[in-house]
Coordinates of C-alpha atoms in Angstrom, one line a residue:
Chain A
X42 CA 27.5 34.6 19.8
X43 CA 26.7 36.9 22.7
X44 CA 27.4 40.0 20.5
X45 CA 25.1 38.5 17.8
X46 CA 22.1 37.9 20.3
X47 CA 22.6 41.3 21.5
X48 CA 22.4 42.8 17.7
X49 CA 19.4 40.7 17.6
X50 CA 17.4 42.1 20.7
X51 CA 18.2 45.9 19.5
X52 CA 17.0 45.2 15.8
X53 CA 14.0 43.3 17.2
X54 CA 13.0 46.3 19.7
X55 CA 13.4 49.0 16.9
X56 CA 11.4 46.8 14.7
X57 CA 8.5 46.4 17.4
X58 CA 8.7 50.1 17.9
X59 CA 8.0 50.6 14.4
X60 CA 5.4 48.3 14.3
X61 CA 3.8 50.5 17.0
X62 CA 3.9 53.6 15.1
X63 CA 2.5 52.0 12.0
X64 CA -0.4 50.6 14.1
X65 CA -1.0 54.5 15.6
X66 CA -0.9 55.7 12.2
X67 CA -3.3 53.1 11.2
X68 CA -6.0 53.9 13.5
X69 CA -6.1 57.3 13.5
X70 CA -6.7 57.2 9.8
X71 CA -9.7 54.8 10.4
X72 CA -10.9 57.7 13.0
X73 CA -10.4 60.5 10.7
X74 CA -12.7 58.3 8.0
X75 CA -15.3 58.1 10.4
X76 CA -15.2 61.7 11.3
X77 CA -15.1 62.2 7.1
X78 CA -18.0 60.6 7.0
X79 CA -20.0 62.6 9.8
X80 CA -18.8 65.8 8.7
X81 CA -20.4 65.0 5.0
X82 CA -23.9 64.1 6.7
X83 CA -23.7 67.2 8.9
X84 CA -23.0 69.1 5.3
X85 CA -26.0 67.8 3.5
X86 CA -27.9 68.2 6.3
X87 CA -27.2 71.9 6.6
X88 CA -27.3 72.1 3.4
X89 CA -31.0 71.4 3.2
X90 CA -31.6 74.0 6.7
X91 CA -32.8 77.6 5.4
X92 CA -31.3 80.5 6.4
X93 CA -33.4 81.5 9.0
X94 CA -32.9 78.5 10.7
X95 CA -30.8 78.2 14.3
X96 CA -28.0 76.4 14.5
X97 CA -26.1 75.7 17.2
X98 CA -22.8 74.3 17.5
X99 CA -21.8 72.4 21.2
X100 CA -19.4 73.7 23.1
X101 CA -19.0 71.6 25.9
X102 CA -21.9 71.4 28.2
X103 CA -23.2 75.1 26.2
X104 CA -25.0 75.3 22.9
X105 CA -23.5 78.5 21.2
X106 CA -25.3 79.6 18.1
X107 CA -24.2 79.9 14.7
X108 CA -25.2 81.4 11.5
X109 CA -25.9 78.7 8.8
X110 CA -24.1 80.3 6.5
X111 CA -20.7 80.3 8.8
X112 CA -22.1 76.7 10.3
X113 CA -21.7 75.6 6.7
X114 CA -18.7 77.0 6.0
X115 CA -17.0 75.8 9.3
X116 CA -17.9 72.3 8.1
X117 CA -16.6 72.4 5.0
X118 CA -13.4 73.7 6.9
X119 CA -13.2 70.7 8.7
X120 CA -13.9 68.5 6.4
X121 CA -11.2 69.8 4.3
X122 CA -8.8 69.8 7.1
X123 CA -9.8 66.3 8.0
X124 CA -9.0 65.1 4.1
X125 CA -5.8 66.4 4.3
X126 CA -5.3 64.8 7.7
X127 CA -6.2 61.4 5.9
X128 CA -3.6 62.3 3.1
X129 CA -0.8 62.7 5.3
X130 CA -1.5 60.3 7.8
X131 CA -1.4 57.9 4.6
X132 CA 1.5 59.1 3.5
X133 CA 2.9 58.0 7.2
X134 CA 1.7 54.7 6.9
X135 CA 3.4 53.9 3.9
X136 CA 6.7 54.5 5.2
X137 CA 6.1 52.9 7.8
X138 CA 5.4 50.0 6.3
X139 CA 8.0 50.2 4.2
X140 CA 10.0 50.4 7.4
X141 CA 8.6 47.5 8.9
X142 CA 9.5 45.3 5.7
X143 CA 13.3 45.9 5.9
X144 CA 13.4 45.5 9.5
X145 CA 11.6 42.0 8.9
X146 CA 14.8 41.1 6.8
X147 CA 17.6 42.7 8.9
X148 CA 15.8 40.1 11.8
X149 CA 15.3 37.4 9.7
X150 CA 19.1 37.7 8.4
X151 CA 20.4 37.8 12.0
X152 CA 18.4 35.0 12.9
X153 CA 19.7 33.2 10.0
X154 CA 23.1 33.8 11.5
X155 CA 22.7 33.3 15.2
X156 CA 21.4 29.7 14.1
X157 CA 24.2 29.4 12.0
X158 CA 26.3 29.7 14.7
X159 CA 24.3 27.7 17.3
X160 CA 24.7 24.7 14.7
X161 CA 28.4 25.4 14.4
X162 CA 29.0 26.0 18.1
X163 CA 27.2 22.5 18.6
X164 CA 29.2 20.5 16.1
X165 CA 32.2 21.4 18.0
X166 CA 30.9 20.7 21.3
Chain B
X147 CA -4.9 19.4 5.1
X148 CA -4.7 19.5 8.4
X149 CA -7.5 19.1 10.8
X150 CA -6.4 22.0 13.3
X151 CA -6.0 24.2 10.4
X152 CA -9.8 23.5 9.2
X153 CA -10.9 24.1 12.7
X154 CA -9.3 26.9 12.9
X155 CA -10.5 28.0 9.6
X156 CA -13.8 27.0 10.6
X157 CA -13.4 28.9 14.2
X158 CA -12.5 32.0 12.1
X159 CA -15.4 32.0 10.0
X160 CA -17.9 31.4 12.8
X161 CA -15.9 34.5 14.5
X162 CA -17.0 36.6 11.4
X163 CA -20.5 35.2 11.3
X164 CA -21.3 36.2 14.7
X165 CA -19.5 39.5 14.7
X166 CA -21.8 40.2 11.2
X167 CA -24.9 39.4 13.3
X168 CA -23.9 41.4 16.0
X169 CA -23.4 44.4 14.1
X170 CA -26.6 44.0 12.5
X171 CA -28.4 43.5 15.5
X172 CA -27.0 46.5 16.7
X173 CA -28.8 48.1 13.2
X174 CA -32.0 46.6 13.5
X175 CA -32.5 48.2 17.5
X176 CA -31.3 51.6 16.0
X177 CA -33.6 51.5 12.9
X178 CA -36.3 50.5 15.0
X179 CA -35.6 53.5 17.2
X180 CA -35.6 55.7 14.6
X181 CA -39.3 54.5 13.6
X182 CA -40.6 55.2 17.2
X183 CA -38.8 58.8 16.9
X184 CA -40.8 59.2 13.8
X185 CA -44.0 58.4 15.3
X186 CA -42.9 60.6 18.1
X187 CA -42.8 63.2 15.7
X188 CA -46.2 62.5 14.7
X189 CA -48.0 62.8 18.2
X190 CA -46.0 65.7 19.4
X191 CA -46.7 69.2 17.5
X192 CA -50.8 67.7 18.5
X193 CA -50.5 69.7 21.8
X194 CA -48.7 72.5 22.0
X195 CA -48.0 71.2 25.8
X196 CA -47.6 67.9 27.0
X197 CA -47.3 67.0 30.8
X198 CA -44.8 64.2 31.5
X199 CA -43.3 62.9 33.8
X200 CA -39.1 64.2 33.6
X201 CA -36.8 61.8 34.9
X202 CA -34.4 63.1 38.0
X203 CA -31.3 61.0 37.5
X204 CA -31.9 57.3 37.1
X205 CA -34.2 57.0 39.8
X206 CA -36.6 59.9 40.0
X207 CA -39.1 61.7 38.0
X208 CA -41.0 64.8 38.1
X209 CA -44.1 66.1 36.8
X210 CA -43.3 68.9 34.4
X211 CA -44.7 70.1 30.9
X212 CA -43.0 69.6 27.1
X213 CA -43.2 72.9 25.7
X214 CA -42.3 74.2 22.2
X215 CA -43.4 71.0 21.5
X216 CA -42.5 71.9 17.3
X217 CA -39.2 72.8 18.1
X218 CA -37.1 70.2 18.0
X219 CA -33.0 70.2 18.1
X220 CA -31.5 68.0 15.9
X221 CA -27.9 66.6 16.5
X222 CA -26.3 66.6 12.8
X223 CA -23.0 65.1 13.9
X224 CA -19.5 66.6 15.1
X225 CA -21.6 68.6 17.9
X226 CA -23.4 70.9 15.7
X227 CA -27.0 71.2 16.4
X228 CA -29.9 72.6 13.9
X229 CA -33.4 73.3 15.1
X230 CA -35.9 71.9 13.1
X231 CA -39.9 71.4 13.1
X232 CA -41.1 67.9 13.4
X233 CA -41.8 68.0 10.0
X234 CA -38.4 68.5 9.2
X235 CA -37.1 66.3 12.0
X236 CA -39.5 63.8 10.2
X237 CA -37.6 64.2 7.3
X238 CA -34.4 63.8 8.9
X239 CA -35.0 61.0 10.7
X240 CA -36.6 59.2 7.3
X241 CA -33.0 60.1 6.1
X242 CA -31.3 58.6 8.4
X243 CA -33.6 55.4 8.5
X244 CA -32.9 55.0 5.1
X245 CA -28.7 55.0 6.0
X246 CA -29.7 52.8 8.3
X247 CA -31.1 50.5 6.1
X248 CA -28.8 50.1 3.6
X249 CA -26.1 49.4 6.1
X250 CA -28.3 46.7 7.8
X251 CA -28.6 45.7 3.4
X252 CA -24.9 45.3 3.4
X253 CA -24.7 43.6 6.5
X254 CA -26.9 40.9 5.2
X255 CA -25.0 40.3 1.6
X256 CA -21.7 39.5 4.0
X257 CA -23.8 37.1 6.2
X258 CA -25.3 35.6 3.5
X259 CA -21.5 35.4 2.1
X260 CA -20.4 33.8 5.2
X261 CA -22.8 31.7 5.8
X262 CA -22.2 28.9 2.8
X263 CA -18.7 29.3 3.6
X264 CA -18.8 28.2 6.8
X265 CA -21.2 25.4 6.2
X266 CA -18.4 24.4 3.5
X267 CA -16.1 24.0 5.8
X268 CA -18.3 22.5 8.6
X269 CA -18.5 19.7 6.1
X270 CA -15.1 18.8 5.5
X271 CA -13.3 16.5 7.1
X272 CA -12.5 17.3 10.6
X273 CA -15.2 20.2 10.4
X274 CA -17.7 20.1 13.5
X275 CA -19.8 17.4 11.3
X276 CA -17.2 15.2 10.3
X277 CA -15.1 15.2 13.9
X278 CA -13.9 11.7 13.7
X279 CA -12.2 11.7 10.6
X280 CA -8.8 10.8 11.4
X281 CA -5.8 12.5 9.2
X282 CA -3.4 9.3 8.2
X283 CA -0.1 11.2 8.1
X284 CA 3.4 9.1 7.7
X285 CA 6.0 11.1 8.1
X286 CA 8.8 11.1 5.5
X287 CA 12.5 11.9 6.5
X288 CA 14.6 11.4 3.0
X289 CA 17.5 10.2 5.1
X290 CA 15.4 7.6 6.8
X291 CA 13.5 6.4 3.8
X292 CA 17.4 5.7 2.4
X293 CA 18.3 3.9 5.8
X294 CA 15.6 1.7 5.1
X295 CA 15.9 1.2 1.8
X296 CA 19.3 -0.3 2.5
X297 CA 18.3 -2.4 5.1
X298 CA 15.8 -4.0 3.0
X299 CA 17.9 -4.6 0.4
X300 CA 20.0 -6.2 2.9
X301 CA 17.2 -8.6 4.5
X302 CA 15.8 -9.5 0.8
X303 CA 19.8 -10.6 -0.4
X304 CA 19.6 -12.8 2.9
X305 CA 16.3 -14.4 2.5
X306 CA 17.2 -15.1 -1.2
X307 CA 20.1 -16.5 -0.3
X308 CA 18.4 -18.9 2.1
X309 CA 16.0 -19.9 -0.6
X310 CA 18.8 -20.4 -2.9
X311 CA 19.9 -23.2 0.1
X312 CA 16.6 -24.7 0.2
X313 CA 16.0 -25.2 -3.0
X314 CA 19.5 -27.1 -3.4
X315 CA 18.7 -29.2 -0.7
X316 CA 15.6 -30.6 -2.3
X317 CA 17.1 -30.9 -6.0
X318 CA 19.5 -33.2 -3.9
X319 CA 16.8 -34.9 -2.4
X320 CA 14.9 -35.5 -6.2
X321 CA 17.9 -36.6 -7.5
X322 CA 17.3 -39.5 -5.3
X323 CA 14.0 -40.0 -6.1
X324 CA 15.6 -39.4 -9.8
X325 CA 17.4 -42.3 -9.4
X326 CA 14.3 -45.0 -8.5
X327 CA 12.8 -43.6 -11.1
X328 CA 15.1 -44.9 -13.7
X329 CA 15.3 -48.0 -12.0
X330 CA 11.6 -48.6 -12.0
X331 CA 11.9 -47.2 -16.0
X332 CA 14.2 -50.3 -16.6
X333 CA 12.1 -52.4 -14.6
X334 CA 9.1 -51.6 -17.8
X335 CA 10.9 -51.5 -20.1
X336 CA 12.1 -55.0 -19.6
X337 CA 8.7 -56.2 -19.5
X338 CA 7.6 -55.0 -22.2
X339 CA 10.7 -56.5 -24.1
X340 CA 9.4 -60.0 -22.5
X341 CA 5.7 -59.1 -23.9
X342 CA 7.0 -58.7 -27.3
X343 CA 9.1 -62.1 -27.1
X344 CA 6.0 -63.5 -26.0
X345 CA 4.4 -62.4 -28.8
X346 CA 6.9 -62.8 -31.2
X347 CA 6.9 -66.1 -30.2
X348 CA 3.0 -66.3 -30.8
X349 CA 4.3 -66.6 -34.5
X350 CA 6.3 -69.7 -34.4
X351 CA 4.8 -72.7 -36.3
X352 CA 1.9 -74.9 -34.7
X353 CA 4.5 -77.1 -32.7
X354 CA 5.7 -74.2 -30.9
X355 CA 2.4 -72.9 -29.6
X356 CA 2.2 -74.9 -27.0
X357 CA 5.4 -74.2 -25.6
X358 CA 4.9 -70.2 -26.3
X359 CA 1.5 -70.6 -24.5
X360 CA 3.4 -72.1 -21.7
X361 CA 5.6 -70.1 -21.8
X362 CA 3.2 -67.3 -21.9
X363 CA 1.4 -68.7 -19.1
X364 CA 4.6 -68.9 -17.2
X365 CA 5.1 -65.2 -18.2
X366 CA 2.1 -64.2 -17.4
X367 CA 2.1 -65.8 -14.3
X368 CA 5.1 -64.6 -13.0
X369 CA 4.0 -61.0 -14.6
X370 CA 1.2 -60.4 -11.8
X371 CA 3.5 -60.8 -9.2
X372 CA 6.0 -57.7 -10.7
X373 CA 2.6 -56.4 -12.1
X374 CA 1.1 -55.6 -8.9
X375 CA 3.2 -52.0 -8.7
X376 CA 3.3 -51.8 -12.0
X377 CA -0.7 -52.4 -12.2
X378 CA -1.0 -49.2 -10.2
X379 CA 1.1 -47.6 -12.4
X380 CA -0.3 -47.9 -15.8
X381 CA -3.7 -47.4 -14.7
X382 CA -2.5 -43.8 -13.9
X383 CA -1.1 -43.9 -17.4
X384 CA -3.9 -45.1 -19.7
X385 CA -4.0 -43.0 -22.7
X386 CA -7.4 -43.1 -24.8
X387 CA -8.4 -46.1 -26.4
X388 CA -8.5 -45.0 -29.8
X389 CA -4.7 -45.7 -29.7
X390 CA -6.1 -49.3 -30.3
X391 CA -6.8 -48.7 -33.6
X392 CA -3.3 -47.3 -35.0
X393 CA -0.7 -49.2 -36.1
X394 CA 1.2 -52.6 -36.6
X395 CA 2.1 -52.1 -33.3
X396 CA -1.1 -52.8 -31.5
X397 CA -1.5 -56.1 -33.4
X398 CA 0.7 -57.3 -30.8
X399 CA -0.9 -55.3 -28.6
X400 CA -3.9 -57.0 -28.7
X401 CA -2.9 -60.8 -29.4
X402 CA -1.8 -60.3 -26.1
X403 CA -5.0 -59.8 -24.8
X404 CA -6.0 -63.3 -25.6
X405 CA -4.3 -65.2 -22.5
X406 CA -4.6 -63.4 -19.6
X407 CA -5.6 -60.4 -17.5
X408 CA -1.9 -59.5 -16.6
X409 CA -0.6 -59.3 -20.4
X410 CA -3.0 -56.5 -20.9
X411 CA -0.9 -54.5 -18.9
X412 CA 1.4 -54.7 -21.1
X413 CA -0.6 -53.9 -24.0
X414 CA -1.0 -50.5 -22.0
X415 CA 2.6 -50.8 -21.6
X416 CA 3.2 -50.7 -25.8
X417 CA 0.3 -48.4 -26.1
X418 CA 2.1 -46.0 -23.8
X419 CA 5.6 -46.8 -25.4
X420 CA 3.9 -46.7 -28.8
X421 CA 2.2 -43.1 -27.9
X422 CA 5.5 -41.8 -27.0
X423 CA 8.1 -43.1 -29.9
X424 CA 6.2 -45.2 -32.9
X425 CA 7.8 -48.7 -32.9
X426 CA 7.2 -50.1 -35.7
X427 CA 8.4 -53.7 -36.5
X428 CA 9.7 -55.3 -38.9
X429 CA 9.5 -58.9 -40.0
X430 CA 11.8 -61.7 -39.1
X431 CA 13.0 -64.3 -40.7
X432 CA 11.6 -68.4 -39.0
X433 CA 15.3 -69.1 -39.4
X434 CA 16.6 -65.9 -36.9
X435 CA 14.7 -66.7 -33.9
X436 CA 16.8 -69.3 -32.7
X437 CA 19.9 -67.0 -32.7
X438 CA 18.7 -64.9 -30.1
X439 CA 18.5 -68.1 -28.2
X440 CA 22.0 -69.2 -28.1
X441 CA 23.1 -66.0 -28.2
X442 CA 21.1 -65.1 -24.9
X443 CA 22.4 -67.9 -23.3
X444 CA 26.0 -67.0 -24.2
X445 CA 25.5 -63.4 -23.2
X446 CA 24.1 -64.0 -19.7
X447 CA 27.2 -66.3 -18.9
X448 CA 29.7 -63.9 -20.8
X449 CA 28.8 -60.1 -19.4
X450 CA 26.6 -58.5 -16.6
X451 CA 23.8 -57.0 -19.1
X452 CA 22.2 -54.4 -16.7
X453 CA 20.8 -52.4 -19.7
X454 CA 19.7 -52.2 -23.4
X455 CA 22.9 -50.5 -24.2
X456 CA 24.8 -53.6 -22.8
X457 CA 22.9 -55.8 -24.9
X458 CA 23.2 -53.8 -28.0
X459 CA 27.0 -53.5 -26.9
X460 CA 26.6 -57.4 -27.4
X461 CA 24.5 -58.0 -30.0
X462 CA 25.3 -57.0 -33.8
X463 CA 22.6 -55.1 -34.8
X464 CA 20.2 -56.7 -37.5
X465 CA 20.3 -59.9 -36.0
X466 CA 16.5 -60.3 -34.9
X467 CA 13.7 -58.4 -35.4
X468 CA 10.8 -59.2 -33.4
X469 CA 8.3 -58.0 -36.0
X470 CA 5.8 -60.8 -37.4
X471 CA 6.6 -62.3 -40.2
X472 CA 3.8 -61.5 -42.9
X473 CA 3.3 -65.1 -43.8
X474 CA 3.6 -66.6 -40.6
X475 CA 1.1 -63.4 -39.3
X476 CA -1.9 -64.4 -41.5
X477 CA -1.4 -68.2 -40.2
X478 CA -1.0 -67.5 -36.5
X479 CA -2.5 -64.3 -35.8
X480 CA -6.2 -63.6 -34.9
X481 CA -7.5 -60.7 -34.1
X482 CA -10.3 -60.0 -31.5
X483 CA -11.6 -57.1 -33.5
X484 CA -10.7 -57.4 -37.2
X485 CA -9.4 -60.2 -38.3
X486 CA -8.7 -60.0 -41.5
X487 CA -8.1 -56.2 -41.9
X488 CA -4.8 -56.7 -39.7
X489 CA -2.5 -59.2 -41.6
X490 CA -2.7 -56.7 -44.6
X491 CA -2.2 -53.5 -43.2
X492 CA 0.8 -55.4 -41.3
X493 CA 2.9 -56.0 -44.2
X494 CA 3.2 -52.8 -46.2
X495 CA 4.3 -50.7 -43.4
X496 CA 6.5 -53.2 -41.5
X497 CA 9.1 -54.1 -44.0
X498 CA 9.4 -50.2 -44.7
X499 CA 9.5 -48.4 -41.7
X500 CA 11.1 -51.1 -39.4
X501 CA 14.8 -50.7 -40.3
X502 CA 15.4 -47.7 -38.4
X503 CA 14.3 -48.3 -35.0
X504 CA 15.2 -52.2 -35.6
X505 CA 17.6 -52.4 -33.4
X506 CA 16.4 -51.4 -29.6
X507 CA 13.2 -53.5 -29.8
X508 CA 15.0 -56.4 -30.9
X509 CA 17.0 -55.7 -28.4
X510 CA 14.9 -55.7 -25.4
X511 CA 13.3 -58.7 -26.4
X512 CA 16.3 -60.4 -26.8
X513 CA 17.6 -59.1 -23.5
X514 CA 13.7 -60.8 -22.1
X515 CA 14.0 -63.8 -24.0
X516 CA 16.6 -65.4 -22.1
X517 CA 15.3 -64.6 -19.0
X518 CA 11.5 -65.4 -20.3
X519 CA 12.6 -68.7 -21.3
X520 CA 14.3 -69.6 -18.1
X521 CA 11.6 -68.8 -16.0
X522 CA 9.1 -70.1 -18.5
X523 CA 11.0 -73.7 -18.8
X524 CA 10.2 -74.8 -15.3
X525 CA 6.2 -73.7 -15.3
X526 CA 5.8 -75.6 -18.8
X527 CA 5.5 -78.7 -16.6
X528 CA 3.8 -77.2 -14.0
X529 CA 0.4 -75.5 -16.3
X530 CA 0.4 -76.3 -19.5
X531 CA -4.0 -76.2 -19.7
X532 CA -4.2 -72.7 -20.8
X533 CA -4.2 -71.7 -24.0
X534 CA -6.4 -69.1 -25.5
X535 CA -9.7 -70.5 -28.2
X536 CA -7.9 -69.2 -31.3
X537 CA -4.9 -71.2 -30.7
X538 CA -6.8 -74.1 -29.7
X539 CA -8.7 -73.7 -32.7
X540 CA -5.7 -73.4 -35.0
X541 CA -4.0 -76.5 -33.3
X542 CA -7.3 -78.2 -33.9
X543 CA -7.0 -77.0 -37.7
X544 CA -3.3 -77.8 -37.7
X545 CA -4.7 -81.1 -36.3
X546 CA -7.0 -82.2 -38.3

């Protein structure tokens, strides 16, 4: 019984912690779409700046210039680097959640068992 | 479905609702912001310096000029900056009003998507509208159900059983009632046996009238005093009157008629008897009628006759029929209605249909006759005045 309880507690705490990586996974992916979308506005934006223009990239408190040309093409760096960031962090999720589903059962089936012996443990007593 | 669940439901959706109208609040300020930036951007290139007032922290400001009033640094997103004209800024900022707008667009098609939905459920029962509806939930444990099925069972094989008691305890109780009955039957049916004596006696010669209407009085006279119960009864038992117009049978029926009140109940009585079981008569012989006589007066001292079955025991059958006599039924008989109708219809159906039931009402009037006569004999002397106008007039004609 005690041993089964036990089981129980452990398979419920690696589940939780699972759970808790999922949900990390989850929201970082929602931040990295949000950045997605920035970094695509920034893009058209500079895309419509001549190249005489001044940009200026923030640093911090200091404004540091930039060539449009190299402002452009960090953006498209990072908005590259932030869609592969997406991709993997995807991939994360789905294991996750994968993991989640079979710790689910191993719970449930312990469950099933400690009640089983609860109900047996009673009928004798 | 439950109540909670529908206010929850219900909660939920008004959760959505107002976190949709929040959001596109939040849109509405920002769009509106961006129009005031693009007026801004109107007024400013005017001057190439503006004098303002620059705010020191939250609580101060300065005096101080706007220069470079064209150039204007736009924030892009992700820190990077772009310098821009207000012309261009213009353009960016109509941009961005326009992003703005369709996200305030989309916000709208989900209110308008939540909206019904919550009004949908705000009607159902136990929505905020309909708060008093009550949810009429019986609970239903299998095992129970069976528990009570059997004790039903149980309760319905008791009360069964007690009816079963009951209703023997009042079949005993008819069976007495059962019993009266018969006796009252024989009661009738013995008056009704005299009637027909009396009116088979109606059919003896001229010289016998007087004594039959004696007789007949005497009957008749000691009739209302059994009638009385008997009264009550028929009266509850008159059948229509067209019965009058059947058979033989009401010949004597009616005959009867002609001496008193009382003998009319028994014309109800042979009406009734006659509805039930067609008595039809057959003619006697003169000669027969005084056999019954004797033979009554033998039978009561021989046996205790306490029914019909006693007398027919007694009597051989055949002996005496109390049926008229066709001859003697022309002289004697008159008939209130139709007089001379009855005497022929009488004498084609008596002699053939008679035979058969012969026996029983020969029976019962034998089984009155005695008594009839006995109880008659001692009134002769007392009323003999009353005889009915057709006998008088046939004693007249006998008469003269």
């Amino acid at each position: 019984m005690a041993e089964l309880q036990k089981k129980l507690q452990t398979e419920v705490e690696k589940f939780q912690a699972v759970q808790k990586d999922y949900q990390k996974h989850v929201n970082l992916r929602q931040q990295l779409d949000a950045q997605l979308n920035e970094n695509s506005l920034v893009k058209e934006e500079l895309d419509r700046v001549e190249d005489g223009a001044n940009v200026f990239k923030m640093i911090g408190p200091v404004l540091v210039k930039q060539d449009v040309t190299e402002a452009k093409q960090n953006v498209q760096k990072r908005i590259d680097y932030i869609n592969g960031e997406i991709k993997r962090h995807e991939g994360a999720i789905k294991d996750l959640e994968k993991k989640q589903e079979s710790q689910r059962e191993a719970l449930s089936k312990l469950q099933q068992q400690l009640q089983q012996q609860q109900v047996k443990a009673a009928a004798r007593s | 479905m439950d109540l909670k669940h529908i206010q929850r439901l219900e909660e939920e959706q008004n959760f959505a609702l107002i976190e949709t109208n929040r959001k596109l609040e939040q849109w509405e300020t920002f769009r509106s912001d961006y129009e005031a930036l693009r007026e801004r951007m109107t007024t400013l290139p005017d001057k190439t310096t503006h004098d303002i007032m620059v705010p020191f922290g939250s609580l101060a400001f300065m005096p101080g000029k706007l220069v470079h009033t064209n150039e204007i640094l736009v924030l892009l997103g992700d820190n990077w900056f772009v310098e821009r004209s207000a012309k261009q800024a213009t353009e960016i900022i109509g941009r961005r009003i326009k992003t703005v707008e369709q996200q305030i667009k989309e916000l709208q098609a989900q209110k308008h998507l939540l909206e019904p939905r919550l009004e949908f459920t705000k009607n159902l029962p136990g929505g905020s509208r309909n708060e008093d509806y009550f949810e009429i939930a019986e609970e239903f444990d299998p095992e129970k159900e069976k528990l009570w099925r059997e004790e039903h069972r149980k309760s319905v094989q008791r009360q069964r059983k007690k009816e079963k008691l009951e209703r023997k305890a009042e079949e005993r109780n008819k069976t007495l009632t059962d019993e009266e009955i018969w006796k009252r039957l024989d009661d009738l049916e013995r008056q009704e046996a005299e009637g027909r004596e009396l009116q088979r006696i109606q059919e003896l010669e001229a010289p016998d009238d007087l004594e039959l209407v004696e007789r007949s009085q005497g009957n008749t006279l000691l009739s209302p005093i059994e009638k009385p119960p008997r009264k009550v009864h028929f009266n509850d038992d008159q059948t229509d009157s067209s019965f009058m117009e059947e058979s033989d049978d009401d010949s004597e029926v009616e005959d009867s008629d002609d001496f008193t009140s009382g003998s009319c109940e028994e014309n109800e009585e042979d009406r009734r008897e006659s509805k039930t079981q067609v008595i039809n008569f057959k003619h006697s012989q003169a000669e027969e009628r005084l056999q019954p006589q004797e033979m009554a007066d033998s039978e009561e001292a021989s046996s205790d006759v306490k029914s019909p079955r006693d007398v027919y025991r007694l009597y051989k059958p055949g002996t005496k029929s109390i049926l008229k006599n066709s001859n003697s039924a022309r002289k004697v008989k008159v008939k209130k209605k139709s007089d001379t109708q009855r005497p022929s219809l009488q004498s084609p159906l008596s002699s053939v249909q008679a035979k058969v039931l012969d026996p029983l009402p020969s029976l019962s009037t034998e089984q009155k006759s005695p008594e009839k006569r006995q109880e008659s004999t001692p009134e002769e002397i007392q009323k003999p005045a009353r005889v009915s106008k057709f006998k008088a007039q046939r004693q007249n004609l006998s008469k003269s």
